[in-house]
Amino acid sequence: MYNTSSVLQLKGFNISSESVFPAFLFATLSYMIIVFCNLILILTIVLNKSLHQPMHLILLNLPINDLLGSSALSLQLIKEILTNSGTIQHSACVAQAFFIHIYGAGAVFILTAMAYDRYIAICCPLQYSTVMTCAHIMRIISAVWISNLALIGVLFFLLLRLPRCGSEITHLYCDNPSLLTLVCADTTINNIYGLCIVAASQLVGNGMILYTYLCILVACFRSKHSDTKAKALQTCATHLTVFLLLECLGLFTIISYRLKNISPHLRRFMGLSTLIFPPTLNPIIYGLKTKEIREKIVHVL
């Protein structure tokens, strides 16, 4: 029987009355730290013309994407901690899931674009100014967001066309796999398309990232200038730290949905970690490790 109710039950959210205040405090402080750190990074790049360079303009999209994903999670999570209703509107659940998936795919695309920029800068320094023009940067950024919106838009179009029978979300937040469990129709097309997105982003995106950084490392070790080598290696280390953090958390979360014998508590923890740790650590890593940004952040503060 089809379920036409607009209210879904959040069965994954179970908190005792004595734990409400600590949970609310932790969730609110975490979200405030994420917003503060990412806004500082955004304002630092926007307000300083010396940072209006290809690398920093592409980097600017990362904190915007992080704010999108963390806000989709944290605002609903804080509301649920305060009300303890255990329910969520279906439209709000779909919106939360959409923006969480936009965040996940967007992070991979943005990091791929940043790796491409560093590849041109270090491996082809003489052509950098002619290749990475303002028009080319805008095309890269537009391609990142348009492809992201198109891929995730199709994913949710395929989801929303199916009839819904269930009403219980077993996760702490809404996402595509959780919403698919509510469907009472054949989801083969959805599963195949979802796997294709994951495969494309992981194989193509990660392949490009690993290839570019491998070329960068080879170019660094061949360089005769020690200061240039050190700066390039520092930049690569910063990008790779962010990339590996996101990949380890994201891949485990994706795989956990396919393995039924994994503890649901571990699955929920890893899912929350993917939406909390990268948005918190990304601006801190780039702010501390990138000299130009670090100096300007101190000036802004």
mmCIF file of C-alpha atoms in Angstrom:
data_model
loop_
_atom_site.group_PDB
_atom_site.id
_atom_site.type_symbol
_atom_site.label_atom_id
_atom_site.label_comp_id
_atom_site.label_asym_id
_atom_site.label_seq_id
_atom_site.Cartn_x
_atom_site.Cartn_y
_atom_site.Cartn_z
ATOM 1 C CA MET A 1 0.000 0.000 0.000
ATOM 2 C CA TYR A 2 1.351 3.396 -0.983
ATOM 3 C CA ASN A 3 2.224 5.854 1.760
ATOM 4 C CA THR A 4 1.052 9.382 0.992
ATOM 5 C CA SER A 5 1.952 10.828 4.408
ATOM 6 C CA SER A 6 4.232 13.858 4.315
ATOM 7 C CA VAL A 7 5.828 12.961 7.682
ATOM 8 C CA LEU A 8 8.682 10.476 8.081
ATOM 9 C CA GLN A 9 9.887 8.816 11.289
ATOM 10 C CA LEU A 10 13.561 9.241 12.268
ATOM 11 C CA LYS A 11 14.233 5.902 13.935
ATOM 12 C CA GLY A 12 17.988 6.458 13.917
ATOM 13 C CA PHE A 13 17.627 9.352 16.344
ATOM 14 C CA ASN A 14 17.247 8.172 19.938
ATOM 15 C CA ILE A 15 18.481 10.451 22.717
ATOM 16 C CA SER A 16 17.632 10.403 26.419
ATOM 17 C CA SER A 17 16.363 13.496 28.223
ATOM 18 C CA GLU A 18 19.565 13.889 30.279
ATOM 19 C CA SER A 19 21.662 13.826 27.104
ATOM 20 C CA VAL A 20 19.729 16.595 25.342
ATOM 21 C CA PHE A 21 21.773 19.510 26.657
ATOM 22 C CA PRO A 22 25.253 17.970 26.018
ATOM 23 C CA ALA A 23 24.139 16.874 22.550
ATOM 24 C CA PHE A 24 22.696 20.313 21.776
ATOM 25 C CA LEU A 25 25.857 22.010 23.052
ATOM 26 C CA PHE A 26 28.137 19.750 21.020
ATOM 27 C CA ALA A 27 26.071 20.073 17.826
ATOM 28 C CA THR A 28 25.737 23.856 18.129
ATOM 29 C CA LEU A 29 29.411 24.476 18.935
ATOM 30 C CA SER A 30 30.509 22.172 16.112
ATOM 31 C CA TYR A 31 28.301 24.007 13.626
ATOM 32 C CA MET A 32 29.438 27.425 14.875
ATOM 33 C CA ILE A 33 33.100 26.401 14.485
ATOM 34 C CA ILE A 34 32.422 25.147 10.947
ATOM 35 C CA VAL A 35 30.606 28.358 9.964
ATOM 36 C CA PHE A 36 33.231 30.609 11.564
ATOM 37 C CA CYS A 37 36.256 28.868 10.028
ATOM 38 C CA ASN A 38 34.765 28.618 6.543
ATOM 39 C CA LEU A 39 33.429 32.187 6.548
ATOM 40 C CA ILE A 40 36.852 33.471 7.597
ATOM 41 C CA LEU A 41 38.435 31.603 4.686
ATOM 42 C CA ILE A 42 35.810 32.910 2.249
ATOM 43 C CA LEU A 43 36.128 36.521 3.446
ATOM 44 C CA THR A 44 39.931 36.328 3.407
ATOM 45 C CA ILE A 45 39.981 35.297 -0.249
ATOM 46 C CA VAL A 46 37.183 37.641 -1.346
ATOM 47 C CA LEU A 47 38.466 40.774 0.434
ATOM 48 C CA ASN A 48 42.126 40.454 -0.577
ATOM 49 C CA LYS A 49 42.836 41.162 -4.234
ATOM 50 C CA SER A 50 46.276 39.583 -3.892
ATOM 51 C CA LEU A 51 44.497 36.241 -3.371
ATOM 52 C CA HIS A 52 42.430 36.576 -6.534
ATOM 53 C CA GLN A 53 44.594 33.983 -8.228
ATOM 54 C CA PRO A 54 43.478 30.775 -9.984
ATOM 55 C CA MET A 55 44.389 28.463 -7.075
ATOM 56 C CA HIS A 56 42.594 30.575 -4.484
ATOM 57 C CA LEU A 57 39.551 31.219 -6.690
ATOM 58 C CA ILE A 58 39.071 27.470 -7.120
ATOM 59 C CA LEU A 59 39.758 26.953 -3.403
ATOM 60 C CA LEU A 60 37.001 29.483 -2.628
ATOM 61 C CA ASN A 61 34.437 26.913 -3.770
ATOM 62 C CA LEU A 62 35.553 24.389 -1.145
ATOM 63 C CA PRO A 63 34.359 26.319 1.967
ATOM 64 C CA ILE A 64 31.132 27.224 0.132
ATOM 65 C CA ASN A 65 30.555 23.536 -0.543
ATOM 66 C CA ASP A 66 31.475 22.633 3.054
ATOM 67 C CA LEU A 67 28.965 25.159 4.413
ATOM 68 C CA LEU A 68 26.300 23.679 2.159
ATOM 69 C CA GLY A 69 26.820 20.142 3.430
ATOM 70 C CA SER A 70 27.285 20.972 7.113
ATOM 71 C CA SER A 71 24.241 23.283 7.143
ATOM 72 C CA ALA A 72 22.076 20.582 5.554
ATOM 73 C CA LEU A 73 23.018 18.242 8.396
ATOM 74 C CA SER A 74 23.467 20.494 11.424
ATOM 75 C CA LEU A 75 20.344 22.672 11.207
ATOM 76 C CA GLN A 76 18.027 19.653 11.063
ATOM 77 C CA LEU A 77 20.086 17.844 13.726
ATOM 78 C CA ILE A 78 19.933 20.772 16.167
ATOM 79 C CA LYS A 79 16.181 21.149 15.562
ATOM 80 C CA GLU A 80 15.634 17.466 16.268
ATOM 81 C CA ILE A 81 17.725 17.593 19.470
ATOM 82 C CA LEU A 82 15.618 20.504 20.760
ATOM 83 C CA THR A 83 12.187 19.150 19.776
ATOM 84 C CA ASN A 84 12.928 15.401 20.058
ATOM 85 C CA SER A 85 9.952 14.827 17.781
ATOM 86 C CA GLY A 86 11.505 11.931 15.913
ATOM 87 C CA THR A 87 9.863 13.116 12.717
ATOM 88 C CA ILE A 88 10.778 15.050 9.587
ATOM 89 C CA GLN A 89 8.737 16.319 6.667
ATOM 90 C CA HIS A 90 9.267 14.323 3.482
ATOM 91 C CA SER A 91 10.079 17.494 1.517
ATOM 92 C CA ALA A 92 12.631 18.554 4.162
ATOM 93 C CA CYS A 93 14.144 15.061 4.093
ATOM 94 C CA VAL A 94 14.526 15.148 0.304
ATOM 95 C CA ALA A 95 16.052 18.647 0.453
ATOM 96 C CA GLN A 96 18.528 17.568 3.137
ATOM 97 C CA ALA A 97 19.520 14.478 1.164
ATOM 98 C CA PHE A 98 19.920 16.512 -2.041
ATOM 99 C CA PHE A 99 22.306 19.039 -0.487
ATOM 100 C CA ILE A 100 24.279 16.347 1.336
ATOM 101 C CA HIS A 101 24.868 14.558 -1.967
ATOM 102 C CA ILE A 102 25.733 17.883 -3.642
ATOM 103 C CA TYR A 103 28.345 18.352 -0.899
ATOM 104 C CA GLY A 104 29.832 14.869 -1.346
ATOM 105 C CA ALA A 105 30.129 14.988 -5.131
ATOM 106 C CA GLY A 106 31.132 18.666 -5.123
ATOM 107 C CA ALA A 107 34.073 18.038 -2.811
ATOM 108 C CA VAL A 108 35.543 15.456 -5.218
ATOM 109 C CA PHE A 109 35.033 17.727 -8.252
ATOM 110 C CA ILE A 110 36.538 20.781 -6.534
ATOM 111 C CA LEU A 111 39.579 18.842 -5.323
ATOM 112 C CA THR A 112 40.038 17.524 -8.874
ATOM 113 C CA ALA A 113 39.976 21.085 -10.232
ATOM 114 C CA MET A 114 42.499 22.173 -7.588
ATOM 115 C CA ALA A 115 44.785 19.274 -8.513
ATOM 116 C CA TYR A 116 44.595 20.303 -12.185
ATOM 117 C CA ASP A 117 45.550 23.881 -11.256
ATOM 118 C CA ARG A 118 48.573 22.718 -9.243
ATOM 119 C CA TYR A 119 49.597 20.382 -12.071
ATOM 120 C CA ILE A 120 49.706 23.265 -14.577
ATOM 121 C CA ALA A 121 51.457 25.559 -12.076
ATOM 122 C CA ILE A 122 54.249 23.133 -11.169
ATOM 123 C CA CYS A 123 54.662 20.945 -14.254
ATOM 124 C CA CYS A 124 54.050 23.664 -16.884
ATOM 125 C CA PRO A 125 55.020 26.924 -15.125
ATOM 126 C CA LEU A 126 55.823 28.816 -18.331
ATOM 127 C CA GLN A 127 52.338 28.163 -19.738
ATOM 128 C CA TYR A 128 50.481 28.773 -16.464
ATOM 129 C CA SER A 129 49.547 32.414 -17.037
ATOM 130 C CA THR A 130 48.344 31.729 -20.577
ATOM 131 C CA VAL A 131 46.399 28.582 -19.697
ATOM 132 C CA MET A 132 44.845 29.544 -16.348
ATOM 133 C CA THR A 133 43.159 32.757 -17.470
ATOM 134 C CA CYS A 134 40.124 34.240 -15.734
ATOM 135 C CA ALA A 135 37.864 32.906 -18.479
ATOM 136 C CA HIS A 136 39.337 29.416 -18.143
ATOM 137 C CA ILE A 137 38.937 29.513 -14.348
ATOM 138 C CA MET A 138 35.273 30.490 -14.718
ATOM 139 C CA ARG A 139 34.752 27.614 -17.168
ATOM 140 C CA ILE A 140 36.317 25.168 -14.703
ATOM 141 C CA ILE A 141 34.219 26.417 -11.784
ATOM 142 C CA SER A 142 31.048 26.427 -13.903
ATOM 143 C CA ALA A 143 31.767 22.897 -15.110
ATOM 144 C CA VAL A 144 32.256 21.721 -11.509
ATOM 145 C CA TRP A 145 28.907 23.051 -10.283
ATOM 146 C CA ILE A 146 26.853 22.318 -13.414
ATOM 147 C CA SER A 147 28.057 18.712 -13.637
ATOM 148 C CA ASN A 148 27.493 18.299 -9.893
ATOM 149 C CA LEU A 149 23.929 19.656 -10.042
ATOM 150 C CA ALA A 150 23.133 17.629 -13.166
ATOM 151 C CA LEU A 151 24.378 14.300 -11.758
ATOM 152 C CA ILE A 152 22.661 14.692 -8.378
ATOM 153 C CA GLY A 153 19.549 16.182 -9.979
ATOM 154 C CA VAL A 154 19.086 13.062 -12.125
ATOM 155 C CA LEU A 155 19.716 10.870 -9.066
ATOM 156 C CA PHE A 156 16.832 12.483 -7.178
ATOM 157 C CA PHE A 157 14.596 12.636 -10.248
ATOM 158 C CA LEU A 158 14.902 8.856 -10.482
ATOM 159 C CA LEU A 159 14.121 8.603 -6.764
ATOM 160 C CA LEU A 160 11.070 10.873 -6.650
ATOM 161 C CA ARG A 161 9.351 9.167 -9.584
ATOM 162 C CA LEU A 162 8.896 5.986 -7.509
ATOM 163 C CA PRO A 163 5.956 5.308 -5.160
ATOM 164 C CA ARG A 164 6.686 5.352 -1.443
ATOM 165 C CA CYS A 165 5.401 2.756 1.040
ATOM 166 C CA GLY A 166 7.668 3.061 4.071
ATOM 167 C CA SER A 167 7.971 5.973 6.484
ATOM 168 C CA GLU A 168 10.927 5.083 8.730
ATOM 169 C CA ILE A 169 14.409 6.547 8.232
ATOM 170 C CA THR A 170 16.905 4.410 10.142
ATOM 171 C CA HIS A 171 19.769 6.891 9.722
ATOM 172 C CA LEU A 172 20.485 10.099 11.669
ATOM 173 C CA TYR A 173 19.956 12.138 8.515
ATOM 174 C CA CYS A 174 18.344 11.705 5.123
ATOM 175 C CA ASP A 175 20.257 10.554 2.056
ATOM 176 C CA ASN A 176 19.515 8.698 -1.134
ATOM 177 C CA PRO A 177 20.057 5.131 0.230
ATOM 178 C CA SER A 178 17.797 5.889 3.220
ATOM 179 C CA LEU A 179 15.039 7.268 0.986
ATOM 180 C CA LEU A 180 15.330 4.280 -1.355
ATOM 181 C CA THR A 181 14.445 1.950 1.527
ATOM 182 C CA LEU A 182 11.029 3.632 1.659
ATOM 183 C CA VAL A 183 10.263 2.804 -1.973
ATOM 184 C CA CYS A 184 7.968 -0.123 -2.866
ATOM 185 C CA ALA A 185 9.010 -0.490 -6.505
ATOM 186 C CA ASP A 186 11.933 -1.825 -8.490
ATOM 187 C CA THR A 187 15.008 0.306 -7.723
ATOM 188 C CA THR A 188 17.412 -1.386 -10.134
ATOM 189 C CA ILE A 189 17.817 1.728 -12.298
ATOM 190 C CA ASN A 190 18.430 3.866 -9.208
ATOM 191 C CA ASN A 191 21.047 1.466 -7.875
ATOM 192 C CA ILE A 192 22.848 1.219 -11.210
ATOM 193 C CA TYR A 193 22.860 4.999 -11.698
ATOM 194 C CA GLY A 194 24.032 5.568 -8.102
ATOM 195 C CA LEU A 195 26.873 3.089 -8.554
ATOM 196 C CA CYS A 196 27.800 4.743 -11.865
ATOM 197 C CA ILE A 197 28.073 8.140 -10.143
ATOM 198 C CA VAL A 198 30.266 6.666 -7.409
ATOM 199 C CA ALA A 199 32.415 4.818 -9.940
ATOM 200 C CA ALA A 200 32.787 7.890 -12.172
ATOM 201 C CA SER A 201 33.696 10.198 -9.299
ATOM 202 C CA GLN A 202 36.064 7.714 -7.697
ATOM 203 C CA LEU A 203 37.768 6.377 -10.829
ATOM 204 C CA VAL A 204 37.844 9.539 -12.944
ATOM 205 C CA GLY A 205 38.154 12.138 -10.182
ATOM 206 C CA ASN A 206 40.527 10.207 -7.959
ATOM 207 C CA GLY A 207 42.468 8.930 -10.960
ATOM 208 C CA MET A 208 43.061 12.480 -12.161
ATOM 209 C CA ILE A 209 44.030 13.634 -8.675
ATOM 210 C CA LEU A 210 46.517 10.802 -8.121
ATOM 211 C CA TYR A 211 47.987 11.181 -11.619
ATOM 212 C CA THR A 212 48.476 14.950 -11.294
ATOM 213 C CA TYR A 213 50.095 14.680 -7.880
ATOM 214 C CA LEU A 214 52.353 11.901 -9.076
ATOM 215 C CA CYS A 215 53.505 14.157 -11.927
ATOM 216 C CA ILE A 216 53.939 17.016 -9.462
ATOM 217 C CA LEU A 217 56.098 14.907 -7.143
ATOM 218 C CA VAL A 218 58.265 13.783 -10.064
ATOM 219 C CA ALA A 219 58.654 17.408 -11.193
ATOM 220 C CA CYS A 220 59.536 18.494 -7.648
ATOM 221 C CA PHE A 221 62.291 15.921 -7.253
ATOM 222 C CA ARG A 222 63.719 16.880 -10.642
ATOM 223 C CA SER A 223 63.759 20.564 -9.735
ATOM 224 C CA LYS A 224 67.129 22.071 -8.866
ATOM 225 C CA HIS A 225 65.631 24.893 -6.796
ATOM 226 C CA SER A 226 65.213 23.777 -3.204
ATOM 227 C CA ASP A 227 62.834 26.614 -2.258
ATOM 228 C CA THR A 228 60.542 25.866 -5.209
ATOM 229 C CA LYS A 229 60.611 22.163 -4.363
ATOM 230 C CA ALA A 230 59.742 22.811 -0.707
ATOM 231 C CA LYS A 231 56.848 25.140 -1.568
ATOM 232 C CA ALA A 232 55.429 22.717 -4.134
ATOM 233 C CA LEU A 233 55.685 19.765 -1.755
ATOM 234 C CA GLN A 234 53.977 21.774 1.009
ATOM 235 C CA THR A 235 51.107 22.671 -1.327
ATOM 236 C CA CYS A 236 50.735 19.050 -2.434
ATOM 237 C CA ALA A 237 50.827 17.798 1.152
ATOM 238 C CA THR A 238 48.024 20.204 2.090
ATOM 239 C CA HIS A 239 45.827 19.130 -0.819
ATOM 240 C CA LEU A 240 46.523 15.428 -0.302
ATOM 241 C CA THR A 241 45.676 15.661 3.419
ATOM 242 C CA VAL A 242 42.256 17.129 2.616
ATOM 243 C CA PHE A 243 41.734 14.620 -0.203
ATOM 244 C CA LEU A 244 42.642 11.542 1.865
ATOM 245 C CA LEU A 245 40.511 12.692 4.810
ATOM 246 C CA LEU A 246 37.454 13.056 2.597
ATOM 247 C CA GLU A 247 38.078 9.817 0.693
ATOM 248 C CA CYS A 248 38.614 7.627 3.747
ATOM 249 C CA LEU A 249 35.435 8.843 5.454
ATOM 250 C CA GLY A 250 33.347 9.000 2.286
ATOM 251 C CA LEU A 251 34.328 5.590 0.945
ATOM 252 C CA PHE A 252 33.663 3.863 4.253
ATOM 253 C CA THR A 253 30.223 5.501 4.442
ATOM 254 C CA ILE A 254 29.373 4.383 0.890
ATOM 255 C CA ILE A 255 30.618 0.834 1.467
ATOM 256 C CA SER A 256 28.802 0.567 4.820
ATOM 257 C CA TYR A 257 25.445 0.845 3.033
ATOM 258 C CA ARG A 258 26.327 -2.199 0.924
ATOM 259 C CA LEU A 259 27.424 -4.333 3.913
ATOM 260 C CA LYS A 260 24.482 -5.330 6.095
ATOM 261 C CA ASN A 261 26.554 -6.801 8.933
ATOM 262 C CA ILE A 262 28.185 -3.478 9.876
ATOM 263 C CA SER A 263 27.000 -1.984 13.153
ATOM 264 C CA PRO A 264 24.386 0.741 12.549
ATOM 265 C CA HIS A 265 26.047 2.852 15.252
ATOM 266 C CA LEU A 266 29.375 2.703 13.393
ATOM 267 C CA ARG A 267 27.597 3.537 10.122
ATOM 268 C CA ARG A 268 25.948 6.575 11.718
ATOM 269 C CA PHE A 269 29.199 7.736 13.290
ATOM 270 C CA MET A 270 31.090 7.534 9.998
ATOM 271 C CA GLY A 271 28.250 9.274 8.183
ATOM 272 C CA LEU A 272 28.313 12.152 10.666
ATOM 273 C CA SER A 273 32.117 12.275 10.548
ATOM 274 C CA THR A 274 32.036 12.794 6.767
ATOM 275 C CA LEU A 275 29.833 15.857 7.255
ATOM 276 C CA ILE A 276 31.603 17.266 10.332
ATOM 277 C CA PHE A 277 35.359 16.632 10.157
ATOM 278 C CA PRO A 278 36.184 17.736 6.564
ATOM 279 C CA PRO A 279 34.199 21.028 6.789
ATOM 280 C CA THR A 280 35.890 21.740 10.137
ATOM 281 C CA LEU A 281 39.438 20.770 9.181
ATOM 282 C CA ASN A 282 39.569 22.002 5.558
ATOM 283 C CA PRO A 283 39.688 25.755 6.348
ATOM 284 C CA ILE A 284 42.063 25.118 9.266
ATOM 285 C CA ILE A 285 44.424 23.043 7.108
ATOM 286 C CA TYR A 286 44.461 25.560 4.259
ATOM 287 C CA GLY A 287 44.634 28.509 6.649
ATOM 288 C CA LEU A 288 47.636 27.125 8.537
ATOM 289 C CA LYS A 289 49.522 25.468 5.678
ATOM 290 C CA THR A 290 49.123 28.073 2.926
ATOM 291 C CA LYS A 291 51.424 30.986 3.743
ATOM 292 C CA GLU A 292 49.590 33.630 1.682
ATOM 293 C CA ILE A 293 46.210 32.724 3.215
ATOM 294 C CA ARG A 294 47.642 32.463 6.741
ATOM 295 C CA GLU A 295 49.103 35.969 6.586
ATOM 296 C CA LYS A 296 45.864 37.449 5.214
ATOM 297 C CA ILE A 297 43.704 35.639 7.800
ATOM 298 C CA VAL A 298 45.752 37.242 10.582
ATOM 299 C CA HIS A 299 45.212 40.634 8.913
ATOM 300 C CA VAL A 300 41.433 40.025 8.569
ATOM 301 C CA LEU A 301 41.099 38.945 12.217
#
